[in-house]
Short mmCIF file of C-alpha atoms in Angstrom, two decimals:
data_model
loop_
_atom_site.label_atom_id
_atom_site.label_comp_id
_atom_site.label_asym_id
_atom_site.label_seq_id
_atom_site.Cartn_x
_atom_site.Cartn_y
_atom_site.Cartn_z
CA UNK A 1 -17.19 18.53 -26.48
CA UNK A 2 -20.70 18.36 -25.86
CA UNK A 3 -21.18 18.96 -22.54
CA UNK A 4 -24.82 18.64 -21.84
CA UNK A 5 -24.65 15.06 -23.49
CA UNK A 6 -21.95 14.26 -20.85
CA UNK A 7 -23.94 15.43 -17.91
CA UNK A 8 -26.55 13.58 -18.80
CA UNK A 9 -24.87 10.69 -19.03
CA UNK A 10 -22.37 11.01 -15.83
CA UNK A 11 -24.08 14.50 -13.66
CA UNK A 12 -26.15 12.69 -11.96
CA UNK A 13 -24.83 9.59 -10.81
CA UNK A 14 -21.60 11.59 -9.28
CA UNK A 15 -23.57 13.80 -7.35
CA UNK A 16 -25.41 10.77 -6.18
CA UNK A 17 -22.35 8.82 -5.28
CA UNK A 18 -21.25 12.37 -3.17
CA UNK A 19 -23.85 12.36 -1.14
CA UNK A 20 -24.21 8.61 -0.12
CA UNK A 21 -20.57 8.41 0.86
CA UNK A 22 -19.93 5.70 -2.01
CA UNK A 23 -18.11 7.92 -4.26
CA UNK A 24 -14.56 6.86 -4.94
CA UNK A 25 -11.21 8.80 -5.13
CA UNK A 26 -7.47 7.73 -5.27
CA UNK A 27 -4.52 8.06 -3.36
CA UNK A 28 -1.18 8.62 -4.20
CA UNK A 29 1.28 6.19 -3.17
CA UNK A 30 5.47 7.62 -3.51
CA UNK A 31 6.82 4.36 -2.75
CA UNK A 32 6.82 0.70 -3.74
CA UNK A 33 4.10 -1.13 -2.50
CA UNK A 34 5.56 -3.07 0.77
CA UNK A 35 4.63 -3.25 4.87
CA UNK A 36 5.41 0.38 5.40
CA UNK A 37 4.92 3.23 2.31
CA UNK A 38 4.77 6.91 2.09
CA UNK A 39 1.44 8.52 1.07
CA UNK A 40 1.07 11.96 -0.16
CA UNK A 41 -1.33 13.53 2.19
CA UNK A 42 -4.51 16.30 1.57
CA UNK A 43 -2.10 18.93 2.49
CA UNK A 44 0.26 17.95 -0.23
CA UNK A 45 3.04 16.96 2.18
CA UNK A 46 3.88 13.14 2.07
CA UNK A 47 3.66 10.64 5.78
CA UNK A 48 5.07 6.96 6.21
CA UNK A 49 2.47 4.66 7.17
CA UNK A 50 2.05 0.96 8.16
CA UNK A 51 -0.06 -0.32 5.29
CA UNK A 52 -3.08 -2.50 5.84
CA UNK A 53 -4.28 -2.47 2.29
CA UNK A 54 -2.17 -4.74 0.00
CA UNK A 55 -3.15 -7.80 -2.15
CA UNK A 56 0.78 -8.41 -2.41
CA UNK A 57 0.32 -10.91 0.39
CA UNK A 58 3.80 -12.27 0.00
CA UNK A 59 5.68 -8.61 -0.21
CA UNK A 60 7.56 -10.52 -3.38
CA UNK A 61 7.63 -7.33 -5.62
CA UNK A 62 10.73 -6.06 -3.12
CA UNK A 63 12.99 -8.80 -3.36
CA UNK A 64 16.08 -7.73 -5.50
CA UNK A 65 16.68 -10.87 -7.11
CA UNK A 66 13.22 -10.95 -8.23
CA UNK A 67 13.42 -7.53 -9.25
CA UNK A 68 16.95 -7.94 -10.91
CA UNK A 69 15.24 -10.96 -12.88
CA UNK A 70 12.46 -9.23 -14.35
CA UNK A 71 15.03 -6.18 -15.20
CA UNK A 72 17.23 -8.60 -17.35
CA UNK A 73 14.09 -10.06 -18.76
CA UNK A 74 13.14 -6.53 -20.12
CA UNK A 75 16.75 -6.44 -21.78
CA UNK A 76 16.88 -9.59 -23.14
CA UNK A 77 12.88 -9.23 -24.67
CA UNK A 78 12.07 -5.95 -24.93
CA UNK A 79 9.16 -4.12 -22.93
CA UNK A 80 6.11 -5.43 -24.81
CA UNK A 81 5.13 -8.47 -27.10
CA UNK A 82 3.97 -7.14 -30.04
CA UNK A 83 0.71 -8.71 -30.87
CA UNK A 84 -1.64 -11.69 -29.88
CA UNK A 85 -0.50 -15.15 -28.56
CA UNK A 86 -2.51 -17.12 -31.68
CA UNK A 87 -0.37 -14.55 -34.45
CA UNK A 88 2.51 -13.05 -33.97
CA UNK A 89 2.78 -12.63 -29.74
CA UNK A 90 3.37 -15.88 -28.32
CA UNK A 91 7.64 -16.06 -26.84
CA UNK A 92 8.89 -18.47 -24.97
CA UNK A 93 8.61 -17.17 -21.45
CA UNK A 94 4.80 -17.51 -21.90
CA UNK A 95 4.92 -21.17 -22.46
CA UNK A 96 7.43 -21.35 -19.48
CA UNK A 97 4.68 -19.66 -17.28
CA UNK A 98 2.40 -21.65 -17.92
CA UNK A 99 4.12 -24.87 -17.60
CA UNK A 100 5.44 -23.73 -14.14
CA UNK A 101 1.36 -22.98 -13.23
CA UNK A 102 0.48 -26.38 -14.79
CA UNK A 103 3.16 -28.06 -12.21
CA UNK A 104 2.41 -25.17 -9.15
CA UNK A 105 -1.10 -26.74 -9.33
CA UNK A 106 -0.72 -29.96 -10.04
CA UNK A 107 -2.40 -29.59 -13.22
CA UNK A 108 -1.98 -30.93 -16.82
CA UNK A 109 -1.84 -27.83 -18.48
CA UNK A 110 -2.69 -23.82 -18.06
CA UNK A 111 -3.55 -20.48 -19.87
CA UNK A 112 -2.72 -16.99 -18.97
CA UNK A 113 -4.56 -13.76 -19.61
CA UNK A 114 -3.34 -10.33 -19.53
CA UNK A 115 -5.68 -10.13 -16.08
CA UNK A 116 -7.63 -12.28 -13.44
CA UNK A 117 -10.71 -10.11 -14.74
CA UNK A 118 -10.21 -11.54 -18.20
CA UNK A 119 -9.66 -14.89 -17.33
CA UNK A 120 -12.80 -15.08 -15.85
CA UNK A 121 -14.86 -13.09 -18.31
CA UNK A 122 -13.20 -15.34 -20.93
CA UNK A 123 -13.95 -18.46 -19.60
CA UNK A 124 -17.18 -18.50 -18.38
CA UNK A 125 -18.65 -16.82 -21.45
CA UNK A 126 -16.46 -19.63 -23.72
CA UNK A 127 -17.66 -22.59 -21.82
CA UNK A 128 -21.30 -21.29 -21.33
CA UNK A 129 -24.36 -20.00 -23.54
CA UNK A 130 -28.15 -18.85 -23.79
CA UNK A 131 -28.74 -22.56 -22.82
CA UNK A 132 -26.96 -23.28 -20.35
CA UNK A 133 -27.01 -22.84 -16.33
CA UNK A 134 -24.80 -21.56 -14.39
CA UNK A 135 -24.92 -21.32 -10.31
CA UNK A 136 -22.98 -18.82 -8.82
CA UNK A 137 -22.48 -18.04 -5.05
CA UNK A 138 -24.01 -14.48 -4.04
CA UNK A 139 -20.82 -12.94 -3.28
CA UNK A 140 -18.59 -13.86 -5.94
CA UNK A 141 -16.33 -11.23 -7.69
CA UNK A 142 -17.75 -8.84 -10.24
CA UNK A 143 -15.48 -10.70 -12.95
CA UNK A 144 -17.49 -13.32 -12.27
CA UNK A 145 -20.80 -11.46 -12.46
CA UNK A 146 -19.84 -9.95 -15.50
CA UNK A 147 -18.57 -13.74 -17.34
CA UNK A 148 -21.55 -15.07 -16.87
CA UNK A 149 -23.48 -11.77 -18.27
CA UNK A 150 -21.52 -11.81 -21.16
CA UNK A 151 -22.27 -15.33 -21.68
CA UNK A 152 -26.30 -15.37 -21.65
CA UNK A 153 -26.66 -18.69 -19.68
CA UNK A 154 -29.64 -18.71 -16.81
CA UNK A 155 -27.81 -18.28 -13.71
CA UNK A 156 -28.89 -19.04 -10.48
CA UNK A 157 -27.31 -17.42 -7.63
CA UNK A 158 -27.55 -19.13 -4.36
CA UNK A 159 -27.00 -17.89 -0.83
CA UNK A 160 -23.33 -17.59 0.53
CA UNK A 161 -21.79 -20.64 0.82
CA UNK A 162 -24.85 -22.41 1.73
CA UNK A 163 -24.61 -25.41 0.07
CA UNK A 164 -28.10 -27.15 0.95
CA UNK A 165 -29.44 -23.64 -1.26
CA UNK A 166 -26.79 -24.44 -3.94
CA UNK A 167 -28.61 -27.95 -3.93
CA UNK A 168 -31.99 -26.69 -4.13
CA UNK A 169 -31.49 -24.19 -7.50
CA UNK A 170 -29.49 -26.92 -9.16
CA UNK A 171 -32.64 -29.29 -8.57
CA UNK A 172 -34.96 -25.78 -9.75
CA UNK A 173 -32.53 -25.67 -12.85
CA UNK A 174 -32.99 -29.61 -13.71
CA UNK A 175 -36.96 -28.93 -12.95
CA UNK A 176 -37.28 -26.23 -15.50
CA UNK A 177 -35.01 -28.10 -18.33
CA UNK A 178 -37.70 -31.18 -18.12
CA UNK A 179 -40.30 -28.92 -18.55
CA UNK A 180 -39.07 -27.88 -21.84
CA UNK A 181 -38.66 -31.08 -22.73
CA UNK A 182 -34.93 -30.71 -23.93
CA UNK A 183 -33.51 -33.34 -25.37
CA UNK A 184 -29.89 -31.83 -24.28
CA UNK A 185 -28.67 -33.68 -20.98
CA UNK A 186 -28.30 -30.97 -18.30
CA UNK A 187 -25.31 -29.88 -17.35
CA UNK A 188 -24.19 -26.65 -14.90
CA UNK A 189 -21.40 -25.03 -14.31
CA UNK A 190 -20.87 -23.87 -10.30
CA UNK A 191 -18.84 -21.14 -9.99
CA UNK A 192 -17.40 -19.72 -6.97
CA UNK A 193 -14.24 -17.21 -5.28
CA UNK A 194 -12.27 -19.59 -3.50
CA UNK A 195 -11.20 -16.68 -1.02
CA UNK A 196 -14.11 -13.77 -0.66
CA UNK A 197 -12.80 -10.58 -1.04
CA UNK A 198 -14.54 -8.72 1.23
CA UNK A 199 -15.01 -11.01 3.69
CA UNK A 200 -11.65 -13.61 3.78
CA UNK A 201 -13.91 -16.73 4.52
CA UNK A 202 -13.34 -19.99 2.09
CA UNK A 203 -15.48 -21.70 -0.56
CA UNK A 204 -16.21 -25.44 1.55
CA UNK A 205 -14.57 -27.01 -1.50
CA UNK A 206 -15.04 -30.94 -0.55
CA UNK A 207 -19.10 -29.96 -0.34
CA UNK A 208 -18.84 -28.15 -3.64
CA UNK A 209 -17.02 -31.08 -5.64
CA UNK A 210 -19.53 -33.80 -3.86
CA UNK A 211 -22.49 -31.39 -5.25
CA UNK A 212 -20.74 -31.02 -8.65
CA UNK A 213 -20.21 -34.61 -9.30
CA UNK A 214 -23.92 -35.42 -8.01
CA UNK A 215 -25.28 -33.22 -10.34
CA UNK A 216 -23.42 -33.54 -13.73
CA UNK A 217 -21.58 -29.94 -12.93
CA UNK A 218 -18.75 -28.52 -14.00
CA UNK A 219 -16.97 -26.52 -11.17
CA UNK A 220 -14.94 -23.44 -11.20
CA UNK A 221 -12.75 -21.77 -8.30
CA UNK A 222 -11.15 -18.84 -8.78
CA UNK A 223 -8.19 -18.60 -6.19
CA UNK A 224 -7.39 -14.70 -7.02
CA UNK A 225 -6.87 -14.53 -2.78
CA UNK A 226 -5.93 -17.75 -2.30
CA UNK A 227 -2.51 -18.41 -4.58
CA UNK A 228 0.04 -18.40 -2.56
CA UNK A 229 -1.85 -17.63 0.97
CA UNK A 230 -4.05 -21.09 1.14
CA UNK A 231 -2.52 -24.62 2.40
CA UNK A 232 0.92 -24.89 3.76
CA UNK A 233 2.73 -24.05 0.24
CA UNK A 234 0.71 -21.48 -0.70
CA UNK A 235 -0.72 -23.83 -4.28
CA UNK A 236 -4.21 -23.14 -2.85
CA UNK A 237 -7.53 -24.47 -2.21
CA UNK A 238 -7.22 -27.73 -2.48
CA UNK A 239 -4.10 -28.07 -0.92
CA UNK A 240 -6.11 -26.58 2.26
CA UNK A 241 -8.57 -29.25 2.67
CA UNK A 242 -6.18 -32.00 1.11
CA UNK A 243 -8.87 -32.85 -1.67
CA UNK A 244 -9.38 -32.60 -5.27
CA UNK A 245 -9.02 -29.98 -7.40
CA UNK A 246 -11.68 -28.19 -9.17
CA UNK A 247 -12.57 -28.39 -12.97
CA UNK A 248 -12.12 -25.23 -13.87
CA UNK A 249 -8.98 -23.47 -11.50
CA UNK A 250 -8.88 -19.61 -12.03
CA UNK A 251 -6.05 -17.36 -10.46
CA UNK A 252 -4.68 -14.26 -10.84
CA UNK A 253 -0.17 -13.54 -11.24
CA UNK A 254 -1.07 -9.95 -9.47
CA UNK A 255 -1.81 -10.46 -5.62
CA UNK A 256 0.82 -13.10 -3.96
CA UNK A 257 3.09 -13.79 -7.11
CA UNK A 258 3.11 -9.77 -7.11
CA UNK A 259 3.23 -9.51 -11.34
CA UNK A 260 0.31 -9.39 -13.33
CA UNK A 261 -1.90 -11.77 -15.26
CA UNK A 262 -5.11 -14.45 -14.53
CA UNK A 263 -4.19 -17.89 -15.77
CA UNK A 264 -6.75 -21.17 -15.97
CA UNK A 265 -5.07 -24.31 -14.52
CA UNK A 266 -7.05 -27.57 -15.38
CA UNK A 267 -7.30 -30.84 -18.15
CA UNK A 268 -5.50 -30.42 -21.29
CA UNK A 269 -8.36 -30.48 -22.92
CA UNK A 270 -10.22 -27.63 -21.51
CA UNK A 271 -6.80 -25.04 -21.95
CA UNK A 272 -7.32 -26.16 -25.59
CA UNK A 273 -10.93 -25.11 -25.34
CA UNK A 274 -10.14 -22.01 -24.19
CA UNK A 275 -7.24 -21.31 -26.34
CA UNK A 276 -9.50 -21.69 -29.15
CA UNK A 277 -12.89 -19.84 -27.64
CA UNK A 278 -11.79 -17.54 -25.43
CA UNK A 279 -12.27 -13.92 -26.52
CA UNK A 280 -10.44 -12.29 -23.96
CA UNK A 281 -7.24 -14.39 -24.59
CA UNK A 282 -7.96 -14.68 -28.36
CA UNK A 283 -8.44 -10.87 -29.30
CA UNK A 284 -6.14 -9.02 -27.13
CA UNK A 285 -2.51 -8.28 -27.16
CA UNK A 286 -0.23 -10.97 -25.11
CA UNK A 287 1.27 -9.78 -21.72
CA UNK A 288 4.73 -8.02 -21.87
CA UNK A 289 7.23 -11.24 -22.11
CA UNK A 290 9.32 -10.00 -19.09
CA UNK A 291 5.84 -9.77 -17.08
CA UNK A 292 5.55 -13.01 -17.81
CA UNK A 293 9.24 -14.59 -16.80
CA UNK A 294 8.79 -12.11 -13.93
CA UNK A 295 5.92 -14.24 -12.88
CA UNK A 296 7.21 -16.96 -13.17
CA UNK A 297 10.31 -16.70 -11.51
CA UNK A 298 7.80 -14.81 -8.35
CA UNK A 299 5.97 -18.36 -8.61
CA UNK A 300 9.63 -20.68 -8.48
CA UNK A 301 9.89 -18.18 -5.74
CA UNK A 302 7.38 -19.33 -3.56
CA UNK A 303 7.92 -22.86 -4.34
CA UNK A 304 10.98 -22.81 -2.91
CA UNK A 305 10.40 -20.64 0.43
CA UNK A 306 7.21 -22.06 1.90
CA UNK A 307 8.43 -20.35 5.55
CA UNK A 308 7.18 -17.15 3.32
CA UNK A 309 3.48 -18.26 3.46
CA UNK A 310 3.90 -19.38 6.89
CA UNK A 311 5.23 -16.26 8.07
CA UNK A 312 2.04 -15.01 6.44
CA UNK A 313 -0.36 -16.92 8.06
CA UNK A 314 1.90 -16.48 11.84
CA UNK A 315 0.88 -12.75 10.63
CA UNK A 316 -2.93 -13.27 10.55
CA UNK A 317 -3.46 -14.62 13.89
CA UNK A 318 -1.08 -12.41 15.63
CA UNK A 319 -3.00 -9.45 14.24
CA UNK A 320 -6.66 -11.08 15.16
CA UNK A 321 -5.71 -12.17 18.59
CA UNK A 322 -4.43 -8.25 19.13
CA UNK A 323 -7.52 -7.00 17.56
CA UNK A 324 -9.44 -9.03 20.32
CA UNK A 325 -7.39 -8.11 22.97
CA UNK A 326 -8.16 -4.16 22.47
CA UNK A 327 -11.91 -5.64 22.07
CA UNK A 328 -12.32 -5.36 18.18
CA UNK A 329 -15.34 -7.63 17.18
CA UNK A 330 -13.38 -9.88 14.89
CA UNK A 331 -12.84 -13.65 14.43
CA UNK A 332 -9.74 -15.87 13.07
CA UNK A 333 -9.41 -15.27 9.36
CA UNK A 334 -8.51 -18.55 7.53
CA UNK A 335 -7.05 -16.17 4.59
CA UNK A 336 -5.04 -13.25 4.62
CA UNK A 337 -8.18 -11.03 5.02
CA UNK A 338 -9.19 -9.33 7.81
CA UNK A 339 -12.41 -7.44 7.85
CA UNK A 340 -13.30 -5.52 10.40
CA UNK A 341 -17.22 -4.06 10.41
CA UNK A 342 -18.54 -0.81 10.76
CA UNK A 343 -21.69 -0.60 9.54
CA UNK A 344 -22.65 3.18 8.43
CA UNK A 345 -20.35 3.72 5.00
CA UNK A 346 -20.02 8.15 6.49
CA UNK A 347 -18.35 6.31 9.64
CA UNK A 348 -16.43 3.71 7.43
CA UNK A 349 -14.77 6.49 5.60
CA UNK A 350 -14.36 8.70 8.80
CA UNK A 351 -12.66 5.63 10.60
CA UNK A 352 -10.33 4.96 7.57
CA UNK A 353 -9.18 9.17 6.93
CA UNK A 354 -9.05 9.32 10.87
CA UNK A 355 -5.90 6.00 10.77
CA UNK A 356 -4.80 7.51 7.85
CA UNK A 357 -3.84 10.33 10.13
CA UNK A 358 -2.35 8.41 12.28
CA UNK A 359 0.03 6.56 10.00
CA UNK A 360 -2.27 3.14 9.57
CA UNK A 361 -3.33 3.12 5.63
CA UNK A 362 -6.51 0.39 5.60
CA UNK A 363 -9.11 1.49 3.26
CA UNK A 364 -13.41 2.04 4.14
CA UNK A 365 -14.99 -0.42 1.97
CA UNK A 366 -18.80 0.64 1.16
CA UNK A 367 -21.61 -0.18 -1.27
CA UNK A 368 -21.83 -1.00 -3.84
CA UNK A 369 -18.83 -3.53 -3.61
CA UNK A 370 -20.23 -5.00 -0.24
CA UNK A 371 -23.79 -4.34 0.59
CA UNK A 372 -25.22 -1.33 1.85
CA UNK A 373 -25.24 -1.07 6.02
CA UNK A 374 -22.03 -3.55 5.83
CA UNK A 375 -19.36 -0.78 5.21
CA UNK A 376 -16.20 -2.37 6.58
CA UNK A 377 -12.49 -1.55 7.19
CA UNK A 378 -10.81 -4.42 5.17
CA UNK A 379 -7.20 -5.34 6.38
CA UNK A 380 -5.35 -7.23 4.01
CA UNK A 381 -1.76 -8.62 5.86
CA UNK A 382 1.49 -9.15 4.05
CA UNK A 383 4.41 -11.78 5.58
CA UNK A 384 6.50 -9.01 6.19
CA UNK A 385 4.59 -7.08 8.67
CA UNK A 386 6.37 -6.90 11.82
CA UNK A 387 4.31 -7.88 15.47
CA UNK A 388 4.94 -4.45 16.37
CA UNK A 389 3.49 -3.26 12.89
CA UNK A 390 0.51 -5.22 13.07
CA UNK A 391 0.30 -4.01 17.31
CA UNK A 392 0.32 -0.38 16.52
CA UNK A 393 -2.31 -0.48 14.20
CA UNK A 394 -4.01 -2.85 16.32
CA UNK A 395 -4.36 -0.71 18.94
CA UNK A 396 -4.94 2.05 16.72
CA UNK A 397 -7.63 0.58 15.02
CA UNK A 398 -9.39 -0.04 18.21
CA UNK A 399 -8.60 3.61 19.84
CA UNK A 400 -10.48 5.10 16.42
CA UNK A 401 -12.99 2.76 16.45
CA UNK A 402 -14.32 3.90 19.94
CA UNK A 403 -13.72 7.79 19.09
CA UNK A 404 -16.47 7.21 16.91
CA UNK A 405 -19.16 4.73 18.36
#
């Protein structure tokens, strides 16, 4: 191995990383992912703690008849699929998946993709090109970011959810296609998390449609954080604000519906589009069929208990009112993100070892995945927390938090 070549390439930005408290490291987790795990500590011995840092908003990946589903679906079709939908990959729980999604979102057809990340790298770059625009909202997720790379369109990235600035590129983008003189109508494609990440505000999805139909735009949602947390059923965005759903619906089968996958949800005619363009679905290896029956029978699963994504959001504000009450500068969360700022990313991480200690696991986010001065604790709540779960590390939270200002 040529190890000069790799320092070069690697020496260098790892040292940097060390030093500005952004360089990353992971735990080990010795139990299934639920409200309470065990961790195995720095000193090698292993400590239970309330966990503060799961996307499996619905704790669904515990439920033994879930579990006992997917387990049959491995006997009865193996543990992989073989080869790639369009050739030899494509079994029938697939195309039971994504009918279910189609019907979960009130939509006339879907896709899946092995992740969320792919489905969004795949669509964007199959629907967009060197001449196209795209507007994306500054804070959108890096799948995003990276789609519309890969695709080469001009994108225009307005201000966070400021729509009046998402107004005023689309009418720079129109201003620059007249100049050239295109003969092409203009047409965009707005693109936007439904749910930020790092933040747990919402996309204002009425204002975004109004914008998109005003100025012959496409528009794209990707509801990673918002399946099954968002409106009283858990199908989402638009089920929030009781309006219309986007163009283009992205989600993701590995948060709430705790399996894995991305799917696209939207007209018939644009999951034919993508079944046909997109790279990412095209030239890759189908998901495991008894991934995707699991899925689906995690998504049947929240259909039919919507007391689960109640319980979730009962979860939220009983965790943000006790946050206030020990004097913890936070506000309502409409999702089932809670961050809580720090500022300095050396505290962020101190904050975060210092509740690990303590038996609350909630990670220090830092630069470059939120912006650098805004490292945060981000608490991420599942409907199974207990009020005396989400209490403790409430008051824990706040205790630390102090110990350090």
């Amino acid at each position: 191995m040529n190890e000069r070549i790799l320092d070069l390439f690697t020496k260098d930005a790892l040292e940097t990383a060390r030093a500005n408290n952004t360089y990353r490291s992971m735990r080990l987790m010795e139990t299934p992912e639920s409200s309470r795990v065990k961790i195995r500590m720095p000193s090698g011995t292993s400590q239970e703690q309330i966990l503060l840092a799961s996307n499996s908003y619905l704790d669904l990946a515990n439920i033994d008849e879930l579990k006992q589903a997917m387990a049959q679906a491995v006997l009865e079709w193996g543990t992989g699929s073989g080869g790639a939908r369009l050739t030899t990959g494509n079994k029938s729980p697939h195309q039971e998946l994504e009918e279910f999604i189609a019907k979960f979102k009130g939509e006339e057809s879907a896709i899946t993709f092995n992740t969320g990340y792919m489905a969004n790298v795949g669509t964007i770059s199959a629907l967009c090109g060197k001449n196209d625009f795209v507007f994306s909202d500054e804070l959108n997720h890096a799948s995003i970011i990276d789609g519309i790379r890969l695709s080469r369109a001009k994108c225009f990235v307005y201000r966070h959810n400021d729509m009046a600035d998402l107004e005023r590129v689309i009418s720079a983008a129109k201003s620059e296609q007249d100049a050239k003189q295109d003969a092409r109508p203009f047409c965009g494609l707005i693109v936007t998390d439904a749910v930020f990440s790092m933040d747990g505000d919402l996309a204002n999805l009425p204002e975004l449609l109004r914008i998109a139909k005003e100025n012959d735009c496409l528009l794209m949602i990707d509801e990673a954080h918002a399946t099954g947390v968002l409106g009283k059923t858990g199908r989402g965005l638009a089920e929030h604000y009781g309006c219309a759903h986007a163009d283009v619906t992205v989600g993701t089968l590995s948060k709430a519906v705790a399996a894995e996958g991305g799917f696209v949800a939207g007209k018939q005619q644009l999951i034919d589009f993508l079944r046909n363009k997109a790279r990412s679905f095209i030239f890759t290896t189908a998901m495991a069929p008894a991934v995707a029956a699991a899925a689906c029978n995690n998504l049947r699963y929240i259909d039919a208990h919507p007391e689960r994504v109640q319980n979730l959001r009962d979860n939220v504000k009983f965790f943000c009112d006790a946050l206030q009450s020990e004097g913890v500068n936070v506000e309502l969360s409409p999702s089932a993100i809670v961050p809580i700022i720090i500022g300095d990313e050396a505290c962020a991480l101190k904050t975060s070892a210092a509740l690990q200690n303590a038996g609350i696991l909630i990670p220090a986010i830092r630069y470059p995945t939120v912006a650098k001065g805004q490292a945060r604790l981000r608490a991420s709540l599942m409907a199974t927390h207990t009020h005396e779960q989400l209490q403790t590390a409430a008051c824990a939270i706040a205790k630390t938090i102090k110990n350090f200002d």
